[in-house]
Coordinates of C-alpha atoms and ligand atoms in Angstrom, one line a residue:
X1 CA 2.1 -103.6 70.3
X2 CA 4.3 -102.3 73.0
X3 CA 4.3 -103.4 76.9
X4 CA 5.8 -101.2 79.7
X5 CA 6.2 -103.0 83.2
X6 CA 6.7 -100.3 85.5
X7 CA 7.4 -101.0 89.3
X8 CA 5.5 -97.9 90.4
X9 CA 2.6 -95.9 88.0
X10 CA 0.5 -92.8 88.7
X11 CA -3.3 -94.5 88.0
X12 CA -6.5 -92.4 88.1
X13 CA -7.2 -94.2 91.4
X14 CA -3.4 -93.5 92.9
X15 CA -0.3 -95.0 92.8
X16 CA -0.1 -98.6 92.2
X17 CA 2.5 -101.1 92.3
X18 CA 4.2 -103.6 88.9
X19 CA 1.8 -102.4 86.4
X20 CA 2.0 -103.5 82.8
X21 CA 0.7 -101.3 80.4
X22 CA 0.0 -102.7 76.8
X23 CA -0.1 -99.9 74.3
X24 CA -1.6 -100.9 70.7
X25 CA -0.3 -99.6 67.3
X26 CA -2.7 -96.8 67.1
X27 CA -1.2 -95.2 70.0
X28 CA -3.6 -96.2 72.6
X29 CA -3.5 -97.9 75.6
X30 CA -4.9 -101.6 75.1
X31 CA -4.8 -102.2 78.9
X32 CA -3.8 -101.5 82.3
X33 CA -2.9 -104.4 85.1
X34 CA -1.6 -103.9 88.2
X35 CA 0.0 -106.1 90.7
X36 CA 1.2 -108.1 87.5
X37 CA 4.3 -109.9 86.6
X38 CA 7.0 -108.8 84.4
X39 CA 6.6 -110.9 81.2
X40 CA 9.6 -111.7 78.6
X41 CA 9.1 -109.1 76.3
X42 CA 7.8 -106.5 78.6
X43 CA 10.3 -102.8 78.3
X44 CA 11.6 -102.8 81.9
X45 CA 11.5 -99.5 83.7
X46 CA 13.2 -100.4 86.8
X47 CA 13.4 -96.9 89.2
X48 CA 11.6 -95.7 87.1
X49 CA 8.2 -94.3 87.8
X50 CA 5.3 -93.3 85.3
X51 CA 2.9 -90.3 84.9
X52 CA 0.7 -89.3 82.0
X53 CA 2.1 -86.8 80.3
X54 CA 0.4 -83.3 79.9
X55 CA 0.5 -81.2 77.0
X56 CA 1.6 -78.1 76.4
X57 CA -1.7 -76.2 75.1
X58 CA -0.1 -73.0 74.3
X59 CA 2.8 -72.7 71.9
X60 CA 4.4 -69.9 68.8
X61 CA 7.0 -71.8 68.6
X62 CA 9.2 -69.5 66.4
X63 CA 9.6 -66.6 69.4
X64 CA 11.7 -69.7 70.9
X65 CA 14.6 -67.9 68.6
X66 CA 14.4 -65.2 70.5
X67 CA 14.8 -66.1 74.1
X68 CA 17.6 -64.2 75.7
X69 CA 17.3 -61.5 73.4
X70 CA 14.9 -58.9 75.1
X71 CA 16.3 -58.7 78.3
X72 CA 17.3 -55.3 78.2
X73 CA 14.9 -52.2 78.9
X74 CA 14.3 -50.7 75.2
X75 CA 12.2 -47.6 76.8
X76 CA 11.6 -45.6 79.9
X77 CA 9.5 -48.1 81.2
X78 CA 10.0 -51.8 79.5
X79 CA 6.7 -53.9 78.8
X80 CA 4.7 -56.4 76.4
X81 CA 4.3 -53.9 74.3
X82 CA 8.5 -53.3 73.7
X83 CA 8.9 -56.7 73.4
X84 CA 5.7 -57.0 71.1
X85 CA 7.9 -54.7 68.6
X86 CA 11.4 -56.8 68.9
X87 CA 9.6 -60.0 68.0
X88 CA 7.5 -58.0 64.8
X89 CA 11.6 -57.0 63.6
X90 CA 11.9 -61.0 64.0
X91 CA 9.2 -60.9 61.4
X92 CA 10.2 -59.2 59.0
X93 CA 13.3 -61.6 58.3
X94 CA 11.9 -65.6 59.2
X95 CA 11.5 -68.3 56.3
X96 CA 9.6 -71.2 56.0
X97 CA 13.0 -73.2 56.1
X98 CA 14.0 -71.0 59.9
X99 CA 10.5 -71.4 60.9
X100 CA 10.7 -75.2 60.3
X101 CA 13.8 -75.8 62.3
X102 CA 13.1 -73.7 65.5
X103 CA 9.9 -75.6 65.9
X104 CA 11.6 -78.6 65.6
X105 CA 14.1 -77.6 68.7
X106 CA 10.8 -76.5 70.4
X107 CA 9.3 -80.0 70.1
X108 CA 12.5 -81.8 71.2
X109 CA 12.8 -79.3 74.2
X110 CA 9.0 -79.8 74.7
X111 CA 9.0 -83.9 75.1
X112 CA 12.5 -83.7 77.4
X113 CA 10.5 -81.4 80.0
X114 CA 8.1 -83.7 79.9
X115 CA 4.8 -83.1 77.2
X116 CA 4.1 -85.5 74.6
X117 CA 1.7 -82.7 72.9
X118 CA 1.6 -79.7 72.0
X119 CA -0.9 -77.0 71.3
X120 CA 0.0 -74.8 68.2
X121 CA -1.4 -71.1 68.0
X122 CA 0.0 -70.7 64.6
X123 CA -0.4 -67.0 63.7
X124 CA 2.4 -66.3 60.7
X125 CA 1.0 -67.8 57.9
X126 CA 2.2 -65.3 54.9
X127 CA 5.6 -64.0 53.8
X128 CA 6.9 -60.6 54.9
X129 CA 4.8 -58.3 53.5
X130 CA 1.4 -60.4 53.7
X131 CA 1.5 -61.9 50.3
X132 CA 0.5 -66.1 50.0
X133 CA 3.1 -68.3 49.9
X134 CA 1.9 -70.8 46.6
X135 CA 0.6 -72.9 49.0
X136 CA -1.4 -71.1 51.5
X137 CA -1.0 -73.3 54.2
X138 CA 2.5 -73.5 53.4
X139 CA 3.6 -73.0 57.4
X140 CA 1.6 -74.9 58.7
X141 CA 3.4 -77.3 56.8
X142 CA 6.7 -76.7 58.1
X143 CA 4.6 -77.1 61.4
X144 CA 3.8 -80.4 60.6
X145 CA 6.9 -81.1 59.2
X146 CA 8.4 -80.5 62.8
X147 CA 6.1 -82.2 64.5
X148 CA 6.7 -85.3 62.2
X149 CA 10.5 -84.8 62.5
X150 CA 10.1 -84.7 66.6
X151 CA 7.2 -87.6 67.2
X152 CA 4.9 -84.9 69.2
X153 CA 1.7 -85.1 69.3
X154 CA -0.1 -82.3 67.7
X155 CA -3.4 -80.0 68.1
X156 CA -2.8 -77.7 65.0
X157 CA -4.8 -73.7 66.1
X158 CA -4.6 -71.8 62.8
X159 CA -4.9 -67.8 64.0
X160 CA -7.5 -65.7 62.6
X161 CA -6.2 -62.2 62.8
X162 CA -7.6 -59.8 61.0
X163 CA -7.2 -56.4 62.4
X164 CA -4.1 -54.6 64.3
X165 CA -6.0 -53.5 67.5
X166 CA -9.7 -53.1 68.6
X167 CA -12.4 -51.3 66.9
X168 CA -11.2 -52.7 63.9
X169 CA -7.5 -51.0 63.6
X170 CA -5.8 -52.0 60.0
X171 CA -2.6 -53.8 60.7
X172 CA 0.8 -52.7 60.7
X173 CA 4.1 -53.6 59.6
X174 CA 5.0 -57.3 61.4
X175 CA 0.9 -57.9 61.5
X176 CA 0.7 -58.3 57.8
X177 CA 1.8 -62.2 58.3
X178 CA -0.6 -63.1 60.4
X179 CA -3.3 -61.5 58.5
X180 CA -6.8 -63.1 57.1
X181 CA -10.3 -61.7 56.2
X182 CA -12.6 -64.5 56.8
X183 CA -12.6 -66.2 53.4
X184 CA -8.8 -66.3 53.3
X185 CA -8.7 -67.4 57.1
X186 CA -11.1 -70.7 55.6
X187 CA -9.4 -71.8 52.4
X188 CA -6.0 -71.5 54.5
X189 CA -7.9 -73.8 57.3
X190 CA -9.0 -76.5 54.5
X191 CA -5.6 -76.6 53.3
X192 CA -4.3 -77.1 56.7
X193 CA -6.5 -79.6 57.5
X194 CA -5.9 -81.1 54.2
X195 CA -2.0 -81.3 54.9
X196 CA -2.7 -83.2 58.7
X197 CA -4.1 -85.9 56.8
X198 CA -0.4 -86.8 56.3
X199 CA 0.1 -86.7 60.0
X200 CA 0.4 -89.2 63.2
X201 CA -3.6 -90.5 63.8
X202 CA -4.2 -88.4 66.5
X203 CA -3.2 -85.1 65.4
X204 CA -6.2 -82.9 65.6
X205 CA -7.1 -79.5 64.2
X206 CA -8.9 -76.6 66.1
X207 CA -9.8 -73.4 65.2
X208 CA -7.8 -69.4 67.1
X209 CA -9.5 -66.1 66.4
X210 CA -6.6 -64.5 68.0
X211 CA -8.2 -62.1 70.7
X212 CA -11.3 -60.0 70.7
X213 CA -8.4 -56.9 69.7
X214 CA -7.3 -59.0 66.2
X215 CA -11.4 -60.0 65.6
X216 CA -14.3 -58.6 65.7
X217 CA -18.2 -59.7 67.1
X218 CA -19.3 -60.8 63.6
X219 CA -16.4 -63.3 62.8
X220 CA -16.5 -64.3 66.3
X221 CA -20.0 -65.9 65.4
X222 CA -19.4 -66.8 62.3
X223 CA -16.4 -68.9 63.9
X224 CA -18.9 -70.3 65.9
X225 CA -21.2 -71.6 62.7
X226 CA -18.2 -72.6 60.4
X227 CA -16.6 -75.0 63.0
X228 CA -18.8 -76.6 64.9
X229 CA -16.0 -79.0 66.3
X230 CA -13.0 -79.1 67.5
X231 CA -11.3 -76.9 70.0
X232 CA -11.2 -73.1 70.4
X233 CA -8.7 -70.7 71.9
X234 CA -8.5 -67.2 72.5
X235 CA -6.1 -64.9 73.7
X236 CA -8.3 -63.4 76.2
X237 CA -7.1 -60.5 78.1
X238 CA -3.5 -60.7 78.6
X239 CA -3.0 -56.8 79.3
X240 CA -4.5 -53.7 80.9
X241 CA -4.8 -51.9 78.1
X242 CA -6.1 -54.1 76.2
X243 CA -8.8 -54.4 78.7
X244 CA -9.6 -50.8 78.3
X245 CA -9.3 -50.5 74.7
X246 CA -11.9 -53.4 74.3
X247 CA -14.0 -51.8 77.1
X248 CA -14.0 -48.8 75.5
X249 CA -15.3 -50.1 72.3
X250 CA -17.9 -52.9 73.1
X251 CA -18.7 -51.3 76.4
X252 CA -17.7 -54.6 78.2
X253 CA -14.0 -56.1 79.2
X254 CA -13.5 -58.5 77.3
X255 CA -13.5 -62.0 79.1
X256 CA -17.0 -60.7 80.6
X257 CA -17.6 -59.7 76.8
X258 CA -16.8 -63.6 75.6
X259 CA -18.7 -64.9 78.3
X260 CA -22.2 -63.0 77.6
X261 CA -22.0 -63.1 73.7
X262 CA -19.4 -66.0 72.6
X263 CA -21.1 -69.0 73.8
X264 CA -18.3 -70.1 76.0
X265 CA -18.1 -74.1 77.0
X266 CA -16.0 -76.8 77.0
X267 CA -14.8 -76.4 73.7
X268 CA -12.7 -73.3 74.5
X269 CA -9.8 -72.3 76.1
X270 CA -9.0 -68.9 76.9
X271 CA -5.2 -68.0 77.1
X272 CA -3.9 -65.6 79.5
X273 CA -7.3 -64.6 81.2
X274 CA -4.9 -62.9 83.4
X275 CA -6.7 -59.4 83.9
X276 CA -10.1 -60.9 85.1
X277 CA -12.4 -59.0 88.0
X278 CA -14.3 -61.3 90.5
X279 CA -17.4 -61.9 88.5
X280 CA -15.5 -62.9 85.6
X281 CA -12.8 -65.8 87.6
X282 CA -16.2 -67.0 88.6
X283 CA -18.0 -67.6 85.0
X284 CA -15.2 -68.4 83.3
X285 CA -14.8 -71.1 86.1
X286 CA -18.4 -72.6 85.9
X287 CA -18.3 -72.1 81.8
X288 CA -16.4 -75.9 82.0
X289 CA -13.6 -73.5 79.2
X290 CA -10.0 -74.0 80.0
X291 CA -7.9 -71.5 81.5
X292 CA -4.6 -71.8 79.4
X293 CA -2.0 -70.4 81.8
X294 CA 1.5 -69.8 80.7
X295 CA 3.6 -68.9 84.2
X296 CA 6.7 -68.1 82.9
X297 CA 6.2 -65.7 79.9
X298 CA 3.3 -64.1 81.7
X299 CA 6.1 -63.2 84.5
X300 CA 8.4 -62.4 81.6
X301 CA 6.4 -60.3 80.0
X302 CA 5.2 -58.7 83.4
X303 CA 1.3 -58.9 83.0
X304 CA 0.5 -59.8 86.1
X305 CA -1.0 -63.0 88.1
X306 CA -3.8 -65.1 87.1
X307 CA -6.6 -65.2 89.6
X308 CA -5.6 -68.8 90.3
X309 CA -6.7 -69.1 94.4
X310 CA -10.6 -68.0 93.2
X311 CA -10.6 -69.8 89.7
X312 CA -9.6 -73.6 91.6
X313 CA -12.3 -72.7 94.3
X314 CA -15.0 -72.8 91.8
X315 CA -14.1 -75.3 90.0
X316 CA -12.3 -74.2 87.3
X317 CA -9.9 -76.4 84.5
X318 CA -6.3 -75.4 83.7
X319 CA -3.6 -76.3 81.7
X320 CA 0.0 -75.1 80.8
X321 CA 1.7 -74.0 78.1
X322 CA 5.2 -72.0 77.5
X323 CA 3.8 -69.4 74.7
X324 CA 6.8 -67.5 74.4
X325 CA 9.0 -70.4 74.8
X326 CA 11.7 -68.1 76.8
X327 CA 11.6 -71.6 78.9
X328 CA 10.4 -74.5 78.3
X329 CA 9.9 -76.2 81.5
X330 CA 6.7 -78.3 82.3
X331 CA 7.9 -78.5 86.2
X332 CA 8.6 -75.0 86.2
X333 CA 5.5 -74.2 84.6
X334 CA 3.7 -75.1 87.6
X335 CA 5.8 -73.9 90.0
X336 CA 5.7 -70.5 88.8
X337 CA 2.1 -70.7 89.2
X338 CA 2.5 -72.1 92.6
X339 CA 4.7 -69.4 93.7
X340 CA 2.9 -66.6 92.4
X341 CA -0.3 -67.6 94.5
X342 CA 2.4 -67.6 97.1
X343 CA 3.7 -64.1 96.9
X344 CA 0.3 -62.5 96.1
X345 CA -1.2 -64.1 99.0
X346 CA 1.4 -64.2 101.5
X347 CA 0.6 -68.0 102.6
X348 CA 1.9 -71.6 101.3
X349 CA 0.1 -74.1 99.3
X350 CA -2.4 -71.6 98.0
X351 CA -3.0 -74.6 95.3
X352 CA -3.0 -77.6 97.6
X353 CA -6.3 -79.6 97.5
X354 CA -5.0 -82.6 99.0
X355 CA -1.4 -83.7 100.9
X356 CA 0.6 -82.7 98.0
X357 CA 0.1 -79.1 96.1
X358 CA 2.3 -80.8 93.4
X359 CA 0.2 -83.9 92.5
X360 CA -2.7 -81.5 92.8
X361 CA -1.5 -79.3 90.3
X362 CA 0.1 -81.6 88.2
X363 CA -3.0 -84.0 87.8
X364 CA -5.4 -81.1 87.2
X365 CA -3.0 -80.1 84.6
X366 CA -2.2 -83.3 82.4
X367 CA -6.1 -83.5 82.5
X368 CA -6.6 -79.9 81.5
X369 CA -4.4 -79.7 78.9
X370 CA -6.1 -82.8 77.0
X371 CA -9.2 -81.5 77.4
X372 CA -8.2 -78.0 75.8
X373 CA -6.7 -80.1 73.0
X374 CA -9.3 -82.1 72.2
X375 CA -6.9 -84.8 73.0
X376 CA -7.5 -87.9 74.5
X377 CA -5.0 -88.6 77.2
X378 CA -4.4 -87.1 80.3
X379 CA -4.6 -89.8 82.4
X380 CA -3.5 -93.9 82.1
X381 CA -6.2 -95.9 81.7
X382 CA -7.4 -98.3 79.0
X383 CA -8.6 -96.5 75.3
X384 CA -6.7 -93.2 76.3
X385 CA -3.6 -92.3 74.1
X386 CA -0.8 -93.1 75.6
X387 CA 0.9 -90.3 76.5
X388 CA 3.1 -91.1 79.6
X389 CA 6.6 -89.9 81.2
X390 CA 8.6 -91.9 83.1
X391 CA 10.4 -89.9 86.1
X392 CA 14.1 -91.1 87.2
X393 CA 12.6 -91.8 91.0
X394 CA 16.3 -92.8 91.9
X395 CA 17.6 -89.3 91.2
X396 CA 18.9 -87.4 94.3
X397 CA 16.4 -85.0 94.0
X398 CA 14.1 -87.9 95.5
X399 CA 16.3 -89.1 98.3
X400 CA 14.3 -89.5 101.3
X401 CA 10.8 -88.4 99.9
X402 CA 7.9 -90.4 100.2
X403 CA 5.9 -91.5 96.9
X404 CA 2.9 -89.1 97.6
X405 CA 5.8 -86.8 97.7
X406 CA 7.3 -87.7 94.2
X407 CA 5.9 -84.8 92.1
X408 CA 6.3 -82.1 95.4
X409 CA 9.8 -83.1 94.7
X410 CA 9.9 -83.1 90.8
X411 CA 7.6 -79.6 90.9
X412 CA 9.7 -77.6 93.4
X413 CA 12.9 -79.1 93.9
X414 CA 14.2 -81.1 90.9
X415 CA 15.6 -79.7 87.4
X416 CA 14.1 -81.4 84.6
X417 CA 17.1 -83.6 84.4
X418 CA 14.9 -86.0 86.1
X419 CA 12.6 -86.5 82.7
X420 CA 13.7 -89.7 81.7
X421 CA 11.7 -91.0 78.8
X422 CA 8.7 -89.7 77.5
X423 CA 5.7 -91.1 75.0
X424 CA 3.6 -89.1 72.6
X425 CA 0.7 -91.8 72.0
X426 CA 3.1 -94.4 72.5
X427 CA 5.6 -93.1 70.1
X428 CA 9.0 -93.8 72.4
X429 CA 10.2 -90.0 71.6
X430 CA 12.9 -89.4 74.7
X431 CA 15.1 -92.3 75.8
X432 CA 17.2 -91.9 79.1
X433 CA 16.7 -88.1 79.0
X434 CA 17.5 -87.8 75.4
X435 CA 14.9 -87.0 72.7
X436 CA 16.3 -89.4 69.9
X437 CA 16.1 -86.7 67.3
X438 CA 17.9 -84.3 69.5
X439 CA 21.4 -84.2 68.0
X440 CA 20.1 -83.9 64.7
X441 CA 17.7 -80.9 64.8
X442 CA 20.1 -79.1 67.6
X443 CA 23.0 -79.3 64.3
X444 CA 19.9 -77.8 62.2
X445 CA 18.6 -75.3 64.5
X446 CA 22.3 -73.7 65.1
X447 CA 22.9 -73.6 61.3
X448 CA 19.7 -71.6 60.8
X449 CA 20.1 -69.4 64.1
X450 CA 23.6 -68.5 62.3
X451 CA 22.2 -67.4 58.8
X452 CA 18.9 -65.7 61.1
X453 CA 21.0 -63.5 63.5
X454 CA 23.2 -62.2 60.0
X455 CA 20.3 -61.2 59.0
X456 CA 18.4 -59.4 61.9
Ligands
LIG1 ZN1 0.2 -66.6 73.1

């Protein structure tokens, strides 16, 4: 058992004053009081103040190796696509060992902005070439081994990918990690899953068929038979022409195509459903799927602005995750989303339901996220995990804000120095703005990003 006594807490019913929060040893929270005393061996969080923590539902962590390294226009005109062929060269060179490490980094990096989960689209699962590794689940081991190594919490997304573009194109070059039939794509599930067992409790598994461009209608259902459970993500339509190309082919773009043939609910979560007409925002909205949005590689990358203004007006759920990892920011995250509302639209606190656009978009996030990840957090209350962050409130970059203004002033005007200490389902991860593993794997990731960078 752990107790937290915190002065000021974010509560599903608002803020509330000297709670104690009593967190039992499988992670969850045993209760909630407020208005309560400080007892003797109560963790004493003075200034400061606690939130649940989202996660982050959309991660490859090994492009984190290469952030800073595409900035430069590689043709006429620069896009995904360019960038799609640096990180295959990236490919063609990674180990188990590299893969291992950068994750780690990504996990620290990942609890000091503030997530105590994360959501793993893991795509590379051969060696260079395509041929098994003897274990055929052998990266997501190194996965797991990072995410035992860091204390995260976990939502493990093997990738289906089977084909290098749609209609059934054969892959190319970098592709031939990522790819599986469906046979090979199950028995390298069942030996992932296999491996979790070794894992934190509330590590969960869920199921990827990469996009509509990397599958095909047939696996697509027999995804849908072979895991009834669980949580699934798509990349959904992250590009114009990808758009077109799966228009052209099934005769439907292809977040209207998932909607009308894929039996999309609750379950799923669609990433970058980015390039979405009216009539799609509004179903995908009303399905009760997640919209994974990833603000700062989609503006990396250039693909353009999620529908966001129309999507929250139905109704819709969202989370964040950093994808790319070219950031990792959980404030940032949410401000870029913010601020692209703001610059499509013209007008301020496109996202705002309430006083603050921040809490708004932070709340509907942290509950988002756990609901894309199967996870159960999101919010403190009694039998959730207990994923929480404690904010520095005394920080300058609250001086003078009210506390409905807190997360306005964390969102847009704080740098994520403020991230004090953070809890993946209780696990006590990030102390005073350090991860406690931090100076470790930073030593390990340099060393590998030495021997990688000879070798690109
Ligand atoms: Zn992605």
């Amino acid at each position: 058992m752990t107790t937290l006594f915190a002065e000021r807490a974010l509560l599903p019913e608002g803020w509330a004053s000297n709670v104690r929060i009593v967190v039992d040893d499988t992670g969850h929270i045993a209760s909630v009081s407020k208005d309560s005393a400080a007892e003797a061996q109560d963790e004493k969080l003075g200034a400061k103040f606690l939130l649940p923590a989202p996660s982050n539902l959309h991660s490859h962590a090994f492009q984190r190796a290469m952030a800073g390294m595409t900035e430069y226009r590689s043709a006429r005109h620069d896009d995904f696509w360019s960038w799609r062929t640096l990180m295959y060269r990236f490919l063609d060179v990674l180990t188990p060992d590299q893969i291992e490490a950068i994750a780690a980094l990504v996990y620290v990096e990942m609890q000091e902005a503030g997530y105590a989960a994360v959501g793993e689209f893991h795509y590379v699962h051969h060696r260079p070439g395509g041929g098994t590794y003897d274990n055929i689940a052998e990266l997501s081991e190194r996965i797991f081994a990072a995410v035992k190594e860091t204390g995260i919490g976990l939502t493990h997304l093997p990738v289906l990918y089977t084909y290098g573009g749609a209609d059934k194109q054969p892959l190319k070059g970098g592709q031939q990690r990522f790819g599986c039939d469906l046979e090979r794509f199950v028995k390298l599930h069942e030996a992932a899953r296999a491996g979790l067992r070794n894992l934190h409790t509330d590590s969960a598994m869920g199921v990827a068929p990469h996009s509509l461009r990397a599958t095909d209608p047939e696996q697509l259902k027999e995804i849908e038979n072979l895991f009834a459970d669980g949580p699934v993500h798509i990349h959904a339509a992250e590009q114009v022409r990808e758009v077109e190309d799966v228009e052209a082919w099934l005769g439907a773009r292809p977040v209207e195509w998932l909607l009308d043939n894929a039996g999309v609910n609750q379950r799923w979560c669609l990433i970058h459903a980015t390039q979405m007409n009216a009539a799609e925002t509004s179903g995908l909205a009303k399905s009760g799927a997640v919209a994974g949005l990833c603000p700062i590689t989609e503006a990396n990358l250039g693909d353009g602005i999620f529908n966001a203004q129309a999507f929250f007006a139905d109704g819709g759920h969202f989370g964040v995750g950093s994808d790319s990892n070219i950031r990792i920011s959980l404030a940032e995250e949410l401000r870029q989303l913010e601020y692209s509302q703001r610059l499509k639209h013209k007008a301020r606190n496109v996202l705002a339901s309430s006083a603050s656009t921040g809490e708004n978009l932070y709340m509907k996030a942290a509950i988002g996220s756990a609901r894309a990840l199967g996870r159960n957090s999101g919010v403190i209350e009694k039998g959730r995990l207990a994923d929480i962050v404690a904010i520095d409130a005394g920080d300058m970059a609250f001086c003078g804000l009210k506390e409905y203004q807190l997360l306005d002033g964390w969102i847009f005007a704080a740098d994520d120095g403020v991230v004090s200490d953070v809890w993946s389902a209780g696990r006590h991860c990030v102390k005073n703005g350090h991860h406690i593993k931090r100076d470790s794997v930073e030593r390990w990731y340099r060393k590998v990003l030495g021997e990688l960078m000879d070798q690109i």
